[in-house]
Amino acid sequence: MAASSNKAASLALFLVALAVSSAVLVSLAPGACAATTTCTPTQLTPCAPAIIGNAAPTAACCARLKAHPASCFCQYKKNPNMQRYVNSPNGKKVFATCKVPLPRC
């Protein structure tokens, strides 16, 4: 029971980090974000169980990763709230399994 509680807490933390990061990214450059690419990390919530836990990424997760702009992953890699997910071993495994290259930034 404690393990599922920890996973639920981790998932909640991940979702909060996604929401906070979205707000921070939009508030930092509202003009640039609207004029070019909009980075919305909450679109990647189907990947949370694979990144936080050790679940296999779902088809929905892989589809979202493939549709997500590569430039956004660079922003996430530099964002203190997001980098621990993108740069984590599980995060890298999800990208590899979905055949989505993590950009070099």
mmCIF file of N, CA, C and O in Angstrom:
data_model
loop_
_atom_site.group_PDB
_atom_site.id
_atom_site.type_symbol
_atom_site.label_atom_id
_atom_site.label_comp_id
_atom_site.label_asym_id
_atom_site.label_seq_id
_atom_site.Cartn_x
_atom_site.Cartn_y
_atom_site.Cartn_z
ATOM 1 N N MET A 1 0.818 -1.195 0.000
ATOM 2 C CA MET A 1 0.000 0.000 0.000
ATOM 3 C C MET A 1 0.860 1.258 0.000
ATOM 4 O O MET A 1 0.535 2.222 -0.647
ATOM 5 N N ALA A 2 2.004 1.223 0.710
ATOM 6 C CA ALA A 2 2.878 2.386 0.772
ATOM 7 C C ALA A 2 3.489 2.679 -0.585
ATOM 8 O O ALA A 2 3.682 3.839 -0.948
ATOM 9 N N ALA A 3 3.806 1.643 -1.360
ATOM 10 C CA ALA A 3 4.401 1.849 -2.678
ATOM 11 C C ALA A 3 3.438 2.573 -3.614
ATOM 12 O O ALA A 3 3.839 3.469 -4.363
ATOM 13 N N SER A 4 2.164 2.193 -3.599
ATOM 14 C CA SER A 4 1.199 2.864 -4.467
ATOM 15 C C SER A 4 0.963 4.298 -4.008
ATOM 16 O O SER A 4 0.729 5.184 -4.824
ATOM 17 N N SER A 5 1.054 4.535 -2.708
ATOM 18 C CA SER A 5 0.918 5.886 -2.187
ATOM 19 C C SER A 5 2.091 6.753 -2.642
ATOM 20 O O SER A 5 1.908 7.910 -3.017
ATOM 21 N N ASN A 6 3.300 6.165 -2.636
ATOM 22 C CA ASN A 6 4.480 6.906 -3.103
ATOM 23 C C ASN A 6 4.382 7.206 -4.590
ATOM 24 O O ASN A 6 4.751 8.285 -5.035
ATOM 25 N N LYS A 7 3.894 6.251 -5.381
ATOM 26 C CA LYS A 7 3.739 6.485 -6.817
ATOM 27 C C LYS A 7 2.705 7.566 -7.080
ATOM 28 O O LYS A 7 2.879 8.401 -7.953
ATOM 29 N N ALA A 8 1.624 7.547 -6.313
ATOM 30 C CA ALA A 8 0.587 8.561 -6.480
ATOM 31 C C ALA A 8 1.139 9.937 -6.116
ATOM 32 O O ALA A 8 0.867 10.921 -6.813
ATOM 33 N N ALA A 9 1.927 9.996 -5.059
ATOM 34 C CA ALA A 9 2.525 11.271 -4.656
ATOM 35 C C ALA A 9 3.515 11.749 -5.710
ATOM 36 O O ALA A 9 3.565 12.939 -6.031
ATOM 37 N N SER A 10 4.300 10.838 -6.275
ATOM 38 C CA SER A 10 5.260 11.201 -7.324
ATOM 39 C C SER A 10 4.538 11.687 -8.570
ATOM 40 O O SER A 10 4.960 12.648 -9.206
ATOM 41 N N LEU A 11 3.460 11.013 -8.929
ATOM 42 C CA LEU A 11 2.682 11.425 -10.095
ATOM 43 C C LEU A 11 2.085 12.810 -9.866
ATOM 44 O O LEU A 11 2.119 13.661 -10.751
ATOM 45 N N ALA A 12 1.574 13.044 -8.672
ATOM 46 C CA ALA A 12 1.016 14.359 -8.357
ATOM 47 C C ALA A 12 2.093 15.430 -8.428
ATOM 48 O O ALA A 12 1.869 16.515 -8.975
ATOM 49 N N LEU A 13 3.282 15.126 -7.913
ATOM 50 C CA LEU A 13 4.390 16.071 -7.972
ATOM 51 C C LEU A 13 4.774 16.361 -9.419
ATOM 52 O O LEU A 13 5.023 17.503 -9.790
ATOM 53 N N PHE A 14 4.809 15.324 -10.242
ATOM 54 C CA PHE A 14 5.128 15.492 -11.655
ATOM 55 C C PHE A 14 4.116 16.407 -12.334
ATOM 56 O O PHE A 14 4.477 17.317 -13.077
ATOM 57 N N LEU A 15 2.846 16.174 -12.082
ATOM 58 C CA LEU A 15 1.798 16.990 -12.703
ATOM 59 C C LEU A 15 1.866 18.433 -12.232
ATOM 60 O O LEU A 15 1.659 19.361 -13.023
ATOM 61 N N VAL A 16 2.187 18.640 -10.952
ATOM 62 C CA VAL A 16 2.340 20.000 -10.436
ATOM 63 C C VAL A 16 3.534 20.673 -11.106
ATOM 64 O O VAL A 16 3.458 21.831 -11.517
ATOM 65 N N ALA A 17 4.638 19.926 -11.240
ATOM 66 C CA ALA A 17 5.817 20.482 -11.900
ATOM 67 C C ALA A 17 5.499 20.859 -13.347
ATOM 68 O O ALA A 17 5.952 21.888 -13.844
ATOM 69 N N LEU A 18 4.723 20.017 -14.025
ATOM 70 C CA LEU A 18 4.323 20.335 -15.396
ATOM 71 C C LEU A 18 3.516 21.619 -15.448
ATOM 72 O O LEU A 18 3.743 22.481 -16.297
ATOM 73 N N ALA A 19 2.568 21.753 -14.537
ATOM 74 C CA ALA A 19 1.714 22.939 -14.533
ATOM 75 C C ALA A 19 2.523 24.188 -14.212
ATOM 76 O O ALA A 19 2.375 25.228 -14.868
ATOM 77 N N VAL A 20 3.392 24.098 -13.210
ATOM 78 C CA VAL A 20 4.223 25.246 -12.833
ATOM 79 C C VAL A 20 5.153 25.618 -13.968
ATOM 80 O O VAL A 20 5.307 26.788 -14.309
ATOM 81 N N SER A 21 5.762 24.615 -14.575
ATOM 82 C CA SER A 21 6.684 24.879 -15.677
ATOM 83 C C SER A 21 5.970 25.537 -16.847
ATOM 84 O O SER A 21 6.515 26.424 -17.493
ATOM 85 N N SER A 22 4.764 25.087 -17.126
ATOM 86 C CA SER A 22 3.985 25.698 -18.200
ATOM 87 C C SER A 22 3.747 27.167 -17.913
ATOM 88 O O SER A 22 3.920 28.015 -18.787
ATOM 89 N N ALA A 23 3.363 27.460 -16.693
ATOM 90 C CA ALA A 23 3.089 28.843 -16.317
ATOM 91 C C ALA A 23 4.356 29.687 -16.402
ATOM 92 O O ALA A 23 4.334 30.816 -16.888
ATOM 93 N N VAL A 24 5.484 29.126 -15.948
ATOM 94 C CA VAL A 24 6.743 29.859 -15.984
ATOM 95 C C VAL A 24 7.175 30.108 -17.420
ATOM 96 O O VAL A 24 7.571 31.220 -17.776
ATOM 97 N N LEU A 25 7.103 29.087 -18.270
ATOM 98 C CA LEU A 25 7.519 29.251 -19.659
ATOM 99 C C LEU A 25 6.682 30.289 -20.384
ATOM 100 O O LEU A 25 7.200 31.100 -21.137
ATOM 101 N N VAL A 26 5.394 30.277 -20.146
ATOM 102 C CA VAL A 26 4.513 31.236 -20.803
ATOM 103 C C VAL A 26 4.749 32.639 -20.271
ATOM 104 O O VAL A 26 4.780 33.595 -21.032
ATOM 105 N N SER A 27 4.982 32.774 -18.965
ATOM 106 C CA SER A 27 5.166 34.103 -18.387
ATOM 107 C C SER A 27 6.519 34.708 -18.737
ATOM 108 O O SER A 27 6.659 35.920 -18.783
ATOM 109 N N LEU A 28 7.525 33.892 -19.018
ATOM 110 C CA LEU A 28 8.848 34.417 -19.336
ATOM 111 C C LEU A 28 8.898 35.074 -20.701
ATOM 112 O O LEU A 28 9.583 36.065 -20.892
ATOM 113 N N ALA A 29 8.211 34.507 -21.660
ATOM 114 C CA ALA A 29 8.285 35.054 -23.011
ATOM 115 C C ALA A 29 6.936 34.937 -23.714
ATOM 116 O O ALA A 29 6.783 34.186 -24.660
ATOM 117 N N PRO A 30 5.936 35.685 -23.235
ATOM 118 C CA PRO A 30 4.615 35.532 -23.841
ATOM 119 C C PRO A 30 4.583 35.888 -25.316
ATOM 120 O O PRO A 30 3.936 35.220 -26.097
ATOM 121 N N GLY A 31 5.310 36.915 -25.750
ATOM 122 C CA GLY A 31 5.300 37.293 -27.153
ATOM 123 C C GLY A 31 6.017 36.274 -28.017
ATOM 124 O O GLY A 31 5.530 35.876 -29.059
ATOM 125 N N ALA A 32 7.181 35.843 -27.568
ATOM 126 C CA ALA A 32 7.963 34.883 -28.336
ATOM 127 C C ALA A 32 7.263 33.531 -28.398
ATOM 128 O O ALA A 32 7.279 32.859 -29.421
ATOM 129 N N CYS A 33 6.661 33.148 -27.315
ATOM 130 C CA CYS A 33 5.993 31.849 -27.266
ATOM 131 C C CYS A 33 4.794 31.836 -28.213
ATOM 132 O O CYS A 33 4.570 30.865 -28.908
ATOM 133 N N ALA A 34 4.052 32.909 -28.243
ATOM 134 C CA ALA A 34 2.872 32.964 -29.094
ATOM 135 C C ALA A 34 3.256 33.081 -30.569
ATOM 136 O O ALA A 34 2.569 32.555 -31.432
ATOM 137 N N ALA A 35 4.387 33.752 -30.830
ATOM 138 C CA ALA A 35 4.783 33.966 -32.208
ATOM 139 C C ALA A 35 5.420 32.722 -32.829
ATOM 140 O O ALA A 35 5.392 32.555 -34.026
ATOM 141 N N THR A 36 6.008 31.873 -32.013
ATOM 142 C CA THR A 36 6.694 30.702 -32.554
ATOM 143 C C THR A 36 6.010 29.429 -32.066
ATOM 144 O O THR A 36 4.906 29.152 -32.458
ATOM 145 N N THR A 37 6.676 28.698 -31.229
ATOM 146 C CA THR A 37 6.163 27.417 -30.753
ATOM 147 C C THR A 37 5.667 27.551 -29.325
ATOM 148 O O THR A 37 6.338 28.139 -28.489
ATOM 149 N N THR A 38 4.517 26.993 -29.063
ATOM 150 C CA THR A 38 3.997 26.971 -27.708
ATOM 151 C C THR A 38 4.390 25.657 -27.059
ATOM 152 O O THR A 38 4.049 24.582 -27.564
ATOM 153 N N CYS A 39 5.133 25.747 -25.973
ATOM 154 C CA CYS A 39 5.568 24.564 -25.236
ATOM 155 C C CYS A 39 4.623 24.339 -24.064
ATOM 156 O O CYS A 39 4.521 25.180 -23.172
ATOM 157 N N THR A 40 3.932 23.247 -24.096
ATOM 158 C CA THR A 40 2.968 22.917 -23.052
ATOM 159 C C THR A 40 3.306 21.547 -22.483
ATOM 160 O O THR A 40 2.878 20.519 -23.037
ATOM 161 N N PRO A 41 4.095 21.497 -21.396
ATOM 162 C CA PRO A 41 4.505 20.205 -20.857
ATOM 163 C C PRO A 41 3.348 19.345 -20.365
ATOM 164 O O PRO A 41 3.478 18.125 -20.325
ATOM 165 N N THR A 42 2.211 19.961 -20.070
ATOM 166 C CA THR A 42 1.078 19.149 -19.607
ATOM 167 C C THR A 42 0.556 18.226 -20.700
ATOM 168 O O THR A 42 -0.143 17.263 -20.410
ATOM 169 N N GLN A 43 0.929 18.493 -21.962
ATOM 170 C CA GLN A 43 0.541 17.593 -23.050
ATOM 171 C C GLN A 43 1.232 16.240 -22.924
ATOM 172 O O GLN A 43 0.825 15.272 -23.555
ATOM 173 N N LEU A 44 2.270 16.185 -22.099
ATOM 174 C CA LEU A 44 3.032 14.948 -21.947
ATOM 175 C C LEU A 44 2.594 14.122 -20.739
ATOM 176 O O LEU A 44 3.276 13.161 -20.376
ATOM 177 N N THR A 45 1.462 14.446 -20.143
ATOM 178 C CA THR A 45 1.011 13.689 -18.968
ATOM 179 C C THR A 45 0.812 12.201 -19.238
ATOM 180 O O THR A 45 0.985 11.412 -18.307
ATOM 181 N N PRO A 46 0.500 11.750 -20.466
ATOM 182 C CA PRO A 46 0.427 10.301 -20.666
ATOM 183 C C PRO A 46 1.763 9.594 -20.416
ATOM 184 O O PRO A 46 1.798 8.380 -20.237
ATOM 185 N N CYS A 47 2.847 10.347 -20.381
ATOM 186 C CA CYS A 47 4.171 9.763 -20.151
ATOM 187 C C CYS A 47 4.544 9.692 -18.670
ATOM 188 O O CYS A 47 5.559 9.080 -18.319
ATOM 189 N N ALA A 48 3.751 10.319 -17.812
ATOM 190 C CA ALA A 48 4.093 10.376 -16.389
ATOM 191 C C ALA A 48 4.318 8.998 -15.762
ATOM 192 O O ALA A 48 5.320 8.809 -15.064
ATOM 193 N N PRO A 49 3.448 8.008 -15.974
ATOM 194 C CA PRO A 49 3.695 6.706 -15.338
ATOM 195 C C PRO A 49 5.004 6.057 -15.795
ATOM 196 O O PRO A 49 5.662 5.366 -15.010
ATOM 197 N N ALA A 50 5.406 6.303 -17.025
ATOM 198 C CA ALA A 50 6.645 5.721 -17.535
ATOM 199 C C ALA A 50 7.867 6.467 -17.003
ATOM 200 O O ALA A 50 8.898 5.856 -16.734
ATOM 201 N N ILE A 51 7.752 7.774 -16.831
ATOM 202 C CA ILE A 51 8.892 8.566 -16.369
ATOM 203 C C ILE A 51 9.026 8.503 -14.853
ATOM 204 O O ILE A 51 10.119 8.337 -14.330
ATOM 205 N N ILE A 52 7.907 8.615 -14.149
ATOM 206 C CA ILE A 52 7.935 8.594 -12.684
ATOM 207 C C ILE A 52 8.116 7.179 -12.170
ATOM 208 O O ILE A 52 8.932 6.930 -11.293
ATOM 209 N N GLY A 53 7.320 6.278 -12.698
ATOM 210 C CA GLY A 53 7.417 4.878 -12.289
ATOM 211 C C GLY A 53 8.340 4.161 -13.249
ATOM 212 O O GLY A 53 9.234 4.767 -13.847
ATOM 213 N N ASN A 54 8.092 2.916 -13.425
ATOM 214 C CA ASN A 54 8.918 2.166 -14.365
ATOM 215 C C ASN A 54 8.026 1.463 -15.381
ATOM 216 O O ASN A 54 8.385 0.419 -15.904
ATOM 217 N N ALA A 55 6.871 2.064 -15.658
ATOM 218 C CA ALA A 55 5.933 1.476 -16.608
ATOM 219 C C ALA A 55 6.447 1.676 -18.028
ATOM 220 O O ALA A 55 7.225 2.593 -18.309
ATOM 221 N N ALA A 56 6.023 0.826 -18.905
ATOM 222 C CA ALA A 56 6.359 1.002 -20.320
ATOM 223 C C ALA A 56 5.556 2.184 -20.863
ATOM 224 O O ALA A 56 4.406 2.384 -20.476
ATOM 225 N N PRO A 57 6.153 2.974 -21.742
ATOM 226 C CA PRO A 57 5.393 4.091 -22.310
ATOM 227 C C PRO A 57 4.253 3.577 -23.190
ATOM 228 O O PRO A 57 4.413 2.600 -23.911
ATOM 229 N N THR A 58 3.131 4.235 -23.087
ATOM 230 C CA THR A 58 1.963 3.857 -23.877
ATOM 231 C C THR A 58 2.075 4.438 -25.289
ATOM 232 O O THR A 58 2.905 5.310 -25.556
ATOM 233 N N ALA A 59 1.209 3.971 -26.159
ATOM 234 C CA ALA A 59 1.154 4.522 -27.513
ATOM 235 C C ALA A 59 0.813 6.009 -27.465
ATOM 236 O O ALA A 59 1.352 6.805 -28.249
ATOM 237 N N ALA A 60 -0.056 6.400 -26.538
ATOM 238 C CA ALA A 60 -0.421 7.821 -26.394
ATOM 239 C C ALA A 60 0.786 8.647 -25.973
ATOM 240 O O ALA A 60 0.991 9.761 -26.463
ATOM 241 N N CYS A 61 1.592 8.101 -25.081
ATOM 242 C CA CYS A 61 2.810 8.788 -24.642
ATOM 243 C C CYS A 61 3.738 9.004 -25.830
ATOM 244 O O CYS A 61 4.201 10.122 -26.072
ATOM 245 N N CYS A 62 4.017 7.953 -26.571
ATOM 246 C CA CYS A 62 4.931 8.056 -27.715
ATOM 247 C C CYS A 62 4.402 9.025 -28.768
ATOM 248 O O CYS A 62 5.163 9.825 -29.334
ATOM 249 N N ALA A 63 3.108 8.989 -29.003
ATOM 250 C CA ALA A 63 2.517 9.907 -29.981
ATOM 251 C C ALA A 63 2.690 11.356 -29.540
ATOM 252 O O ALA A 63 3.013 12.227 -30.355
ATOM 253 N N ARG A 64 2.496 11.616 -28.263
ATOM 254 C CA ARG A 64 2.661 12.980 -27.750
ATOM 255 C C ARG A 64 4.118 13.427 -27.832
ATOM 256 O O ARG A 64 4.400 14.578 -28.174
ATOM 257 N N LEU A 65 5.049 12.524 -27.495
ATOM 258 C CA LEU A 65 6.466 12.871 -27.585
ATOM 259 C C LEU A 65 6.853 13.211 -29.019
ATOM 260 O O LEU A 65 7.574 14.175 -29.270
ATOM 261 N N LYS A 66 6.369 12.407 -29.965
ATOM 262 C CA LYS A 66 6.706 12.627 -31.376
ATOM 263 C C LYS A 66 6.107 13.934 -31.899
ATOM 264 O O LYS A 66 6.700 14.589 -32.754
ATOM 265 N N ALA A 67 4.952 14.306 -31.399
ATOM 266 C CA ALA A 67 4.284 15.526 -31.852
ATOM 267 C C ALA A 67 4.822 16.782 -31.160
ATOM 268 O O ALA A 67 4.611 17.888 -31.650
ATOM 269 N N HIS A 68 5.507 16.599 -30.045
ATOM 270 C CA HIS A 68 6.006 17.733 -29.257
ATOM 271 C C HIS A 68 7.228 18.344 -29.947
ATOM 272 O O HIS A 68 8.118 17.620 -30.377
ATOM 273 N N PRO A 69 7.302 19.665 -30.071
ATOM 274 C CA PRO A 69 8.442 20.296 -30.733
ATOM 275 C C PRO A 69 9.760 20.025 -29.998
ATOM 276 O O PRO A 69 9.831 20.104 -28.769
ATOM 277 N N ALA A 70 10.801 19.714 -30.749
ATOM 278 C CA ALA A 70 12.118 19.431 -30.167
ATOM 279 C C ALA A 70 12.646 20.627 -29.385
ATOM 280 O O ALA A 70 13.318 20.456 -28.360
ATOM 281 N N SER A 71 12.352 21.829 -29.832
ATOM 282 C CA SER A 71 12.836 23.027 -29.127
ATOM 283 C C SER A 71 12.280 23.099 -27.706
ATOM 284 O O SER A 71 12.937 23.634 -26.806
ATOM 285 N N CYS A 72 11.108 22.532 -27.502
ATOM 286 C CA CYS A 72 10.528 22.521 -26.155
ATOM 287 C C CYS A 72 11.335 21.623 -25.226
ATOM 288 O O CYS A 72 11.529 21.939 -24.052
ATOM 289 N N PHE A 73 11.827 20.501 -25.761
ATOM 290 C CA PHE A 73 12.621 19.608 -24.922
ATOM 291 C C PHE A 73 13.891 20.307 -24.455
ATOM 292 O O PHE A 73 14.353 20.079 -23.341
ATOM 293 N N CYS A 74 14.451 21.185 -25.281
ATOM 294 C CA CYS A 74 15.619 21.958 -24.855
ATOM 295 C C CYS A 74 15.245 22.873 -23.687
ATOM 296 O O CYS A 74 16.001 22.999 -22.727
ATOM 297 N N GLN A 75 14.085 23.496 -23.775
ATOM 298 C CA GLN A 75 13.627 24.341 -22.671
ATOM 299 C C GLN A 75 13.432 23.515 -21.405
ATOM 300 O O GLN A 75 13.815 23.933 -20.316
ATOM 301 N N TYR A 76 12.842 22.330 -21.538
ATOM 302 C CA TYR A 76 12.596 21.485 -20.377
ATOM 303 C C TYR A 76 13.903 21.003 -19.758
ATOM 304 O O TYR A 76 14.021 20.892 -18.536
ATOM 305 N N LYS A 77 14.905 20.721 -20.609
ATOM 306 C CA LYS A 77 16.191 20.249 -20.102
ATOM 307 C C LYS A 77 16.890 21.317 -19.274
ATOM 308 O O LYS A 77 17.685 21.006 -18.396
ATOM 309 N N LYS A 78 16.591 22.590 -19.549
ATOM 310 C CA LYS A 78 17.225 23.697 -18.828
ATOM 311 C C LYS A 78 16.383 24.183 -17.653
ATOM 312 O O LYS A 78 16.873 24.929 -16.815
ATOM 313 N N ASN A 79 15.130 23.785 -17.602
ATOM 314 C CA ASN A 79 14.209 24.233 -16.560
ATOM 315 C C ASN A 79 14.411 23.394 -15.300
ATOM 316 O O ASN A 79 14.256 22.170 -15.340
ATOM 317 N N PRO A 80 14.742 24.020 -14.155
ATOM 318 C CA PRO A 80 14.987 23.257 -12.927
ATOM 319 C C PRO A 80 13.808 22.382 -12.490
ATOM 320 O O PRO A 80 14.008 21.340 -11.879
ATOM 321 N N ASN A 81 12.583 22.784 -12.829
ATOM 322 C CA ASN A 81 11.416 21.986 -12.454
ATOM 323 C C ASN A 81 11.201 20.782 -13.365
ATOM 324 O O ASN A 81 10.545 19.827 -12.984
ATOM 325 N N MET A 82 11.740 20.840 -14.567
ATOM 326 C CA MET A 82 11.490 19.779 -15.550
ATOM 327 C C MET A 82 12.696 18.893 -15.817
ATOM 328 O O MET A 82 12.536 17.737 -16.188
ATOM 329 N N GLN A 83 13.894 19.429 -15.652
ATOM 330 C CA GLN A 83 15.089 18.699 -16.070
ATOM 331 C C GLN A 83 15.258 17.359 -15.369
ATOM 332 O O GLN A 83 15.766 16.414 -15.965
ATOM 333 N N ARG A 84 14.797 17.260 -14.135
ATOM 334 C CA ARG A 84 14.969 15.973 -13.444
ATOM 335 C C ARG A 84 14.119 14.871 -14.067
ATOM 336 O O ARG A 84 14.398 13.706 -13.888
ATOM 337 N N TYR A 85 13.092 15.239 -14.803
ATOM 338 C CA TYR A 85 12.271 14.241 -15.502
ATOM 339 C C TYR A 85 12.843 13.938 -16.881
ATOM 340 O O TYR A 85 12.971 12.789 -17.268
ATOM 341 N N VAL A 86 13.197 14.974 -17.620
ATOM 342 C CA VAL A 86 13.699 14.792 -18.986
ATOM 343 C C VAL A 86 15.063 14.109 -18.973
ATOM 344 O O VAL A 86 15.336 13.245 -19.789
ATOM 345 N N ASN A 87 15.906 14.497 -18.015
ATOM 346 C CA ASN A 87 17.265 13.971 -17.955
ATOM 347 C C ASN A 87 17.397 12.706 -17.129
ATOM 348 O O ASN A 87 18.489 12.150 -17.027
ATOM 349 N N SER A 88 16.330 12.247 -16.525
ATOM 350 C CA SER A 88 16.399 11.051 -15.667
ATOM 351 C C SER A 88 16.611 9.793 -16.501
ATOM 352 O O SER A 88 16.290 9.770 -17.699
ATOM 353 N N PRO A 89 17.120 8.737 -15.878
ATOM 354 C CA PRO A 89 17.266 7.471 -16.612
ATOM 355 C C PRO A 89 15.933 6.984 -17.188
ATOM 356 O O PRO A 89 15.890 6.525 -18.335
ATOM 357 N N ASN A 90 14.853 7.083 -16.421
ATOM 358 C CA ASN A 90 13.543 6.662 -16.940
ATOM 359 C C ASN A 90 13.091 7.564 -18.079
ATOM 360 O O ASN A 90 12.514 7.097 -19.061
ATOM 361 N N GLY A 91 13.341 8.860 -17.964
ATOM 362 C CA GLY A 91 12.980 9.786 -19.040
ATOM 363 C C GLY A 91 13.713 9.444 -20.327
ATOM 364 O O GLY A 91 13.117 9.370 -21.406
ATOM 365 N N LYS A 92 15.009 9.186 -20.206
ATOM 366 C CA LYS A 92 15.799 8.827 -21.387
ATOM 367 C C LYS A 92 15.342 7.498 -21.973
ATOM 368 O O LYS A 92 15.316 7.313 -23.191
ATOM 369 N N LYS A 93 14.940 6.575 -21.091
ATOM 370 C CA LYS A 93 14.455 5.276 -21.560
ATOM 371 C C LYS A 93 13.145 5.440 -22.338
ATOM 372 O O LYS A 93 12.929 4.781 -23.355
ATOM 373 N N VAL A 94 12.275 6.334 -21.872
ATOM 374 C CA VAL A 94 11.004 6.583 -22.552
ATOM 375 C C VAL A 94 11.267 7.164 -23.945
ATOM 376 O O VAL A 94 10.672 6.715 -24.933
ATOM 377 N N PHE A 95 12.171 8.134 -24.034
ATOM 378 C CA PHE A 95 12.503 8.713 -25.334
ATOM 379 C C PHE A 95 13.055 7.643 -26.267
ATOM 380 O O PHE A 95 12.679 7.583 -27.437
ATOM 381 N N ALA A 96 13.938 6.794 -25.740
ATOM 382 C CA ALA A 96 14.547 5.743 -26.575
ATOM 383 C C ALA A 96 13.499 4.733 -27.034
ATOM 384 O O ALA A 96 13.469 4.345 -28.202
ATOM 385 N N THR A 97 12.639 4.309 -26.119
ATOM 386 C CA THR A 97 11.601 3.326 -26.459
ATOM 387 C C THR A 97 10.655 3.891 -27.516
ATOM 388 O O THR A 97 10.235 3.167 -28.427
ATOM 389 N N CYS A 98 10.333 5.157 -27.395
ATOM 390 C CA CYS A 98 9.426 5.803 -28.365
ATOM 391 C C CYS A 98 10.143 6.236 -29.638
ATOM 392 O O CYS A 98 9.511 6.774 -30.548
ATOM 393 N N LYS A 99 11.452 6.038 -29.680
ATOM 394 C CA LYS A 99 12.259 6.405 -30.843
ATOM 395 C C LYS A 99 12.165 7.908 -31.146
ATOM 396 O O LYS A 99 12.033 8.329 -32.305
ATOM 397 N N VAL A 100 12.232 8.689 -30.078
ATOM 398 C CA VAL A 100 12.239 10.145 -30.189
ATOM 399 C C VAL A 100 13.602 10.612 -29.688
ATOM 400 O O VAL A 100 13.922 10.422 -28.519
ATOM 401 N N PRO A 101 14.425 11.186 -30.553
ATOM 402 C CA PRO A 101 15.745 11.630 -30.107
ATOM 403 C C PRO A 101 15.633 12.860 -29.216
ATOM 404 O O PRO A 101 14.893 13.794 -29.517
ATOM 405 N N LEU A 102 16.362 12.828 -28.113
ATOM 406 C CA LEU A 102 16.447 14.015 -27.266
ATOM 407 C C LEU A 102 17.429 14.966 -27.941
ATOM 408 O O LEU A 102 18.543 14.577 -28.260
ATOM 409 N N PRO A 103 17.027 16.190 -28.190
ATOM 410 C CA PRO A 103 17.925 17.118 -28.883
ATOM 411 C C PRO A 103 19.127 17.482 -28.026
ATOM 412 O O PRO A 103 19.046 17.484 -26.794
ATOM 413 N N ARG A 104 20.228 17.779 -28.686
ATOM 414 C CA ARG A 104 21.399 18.316 -27.987
ATOM 415 C C ARG A 104 21.236 19.821 -27.969
ATOM 416 O O ARG A 104 21.062 20.436 -29.015
ATOM 417 N N CYS A 105 21.285 20.361 -26.803
ATOM 418 C CA CYS A 105 21.017 21.801 -26.663
ATOM 419 C C CYS A 105 22.248 22.538 -26.191
ATOM 420 O O CYS A 105 23.000 22.037 -25.413
#
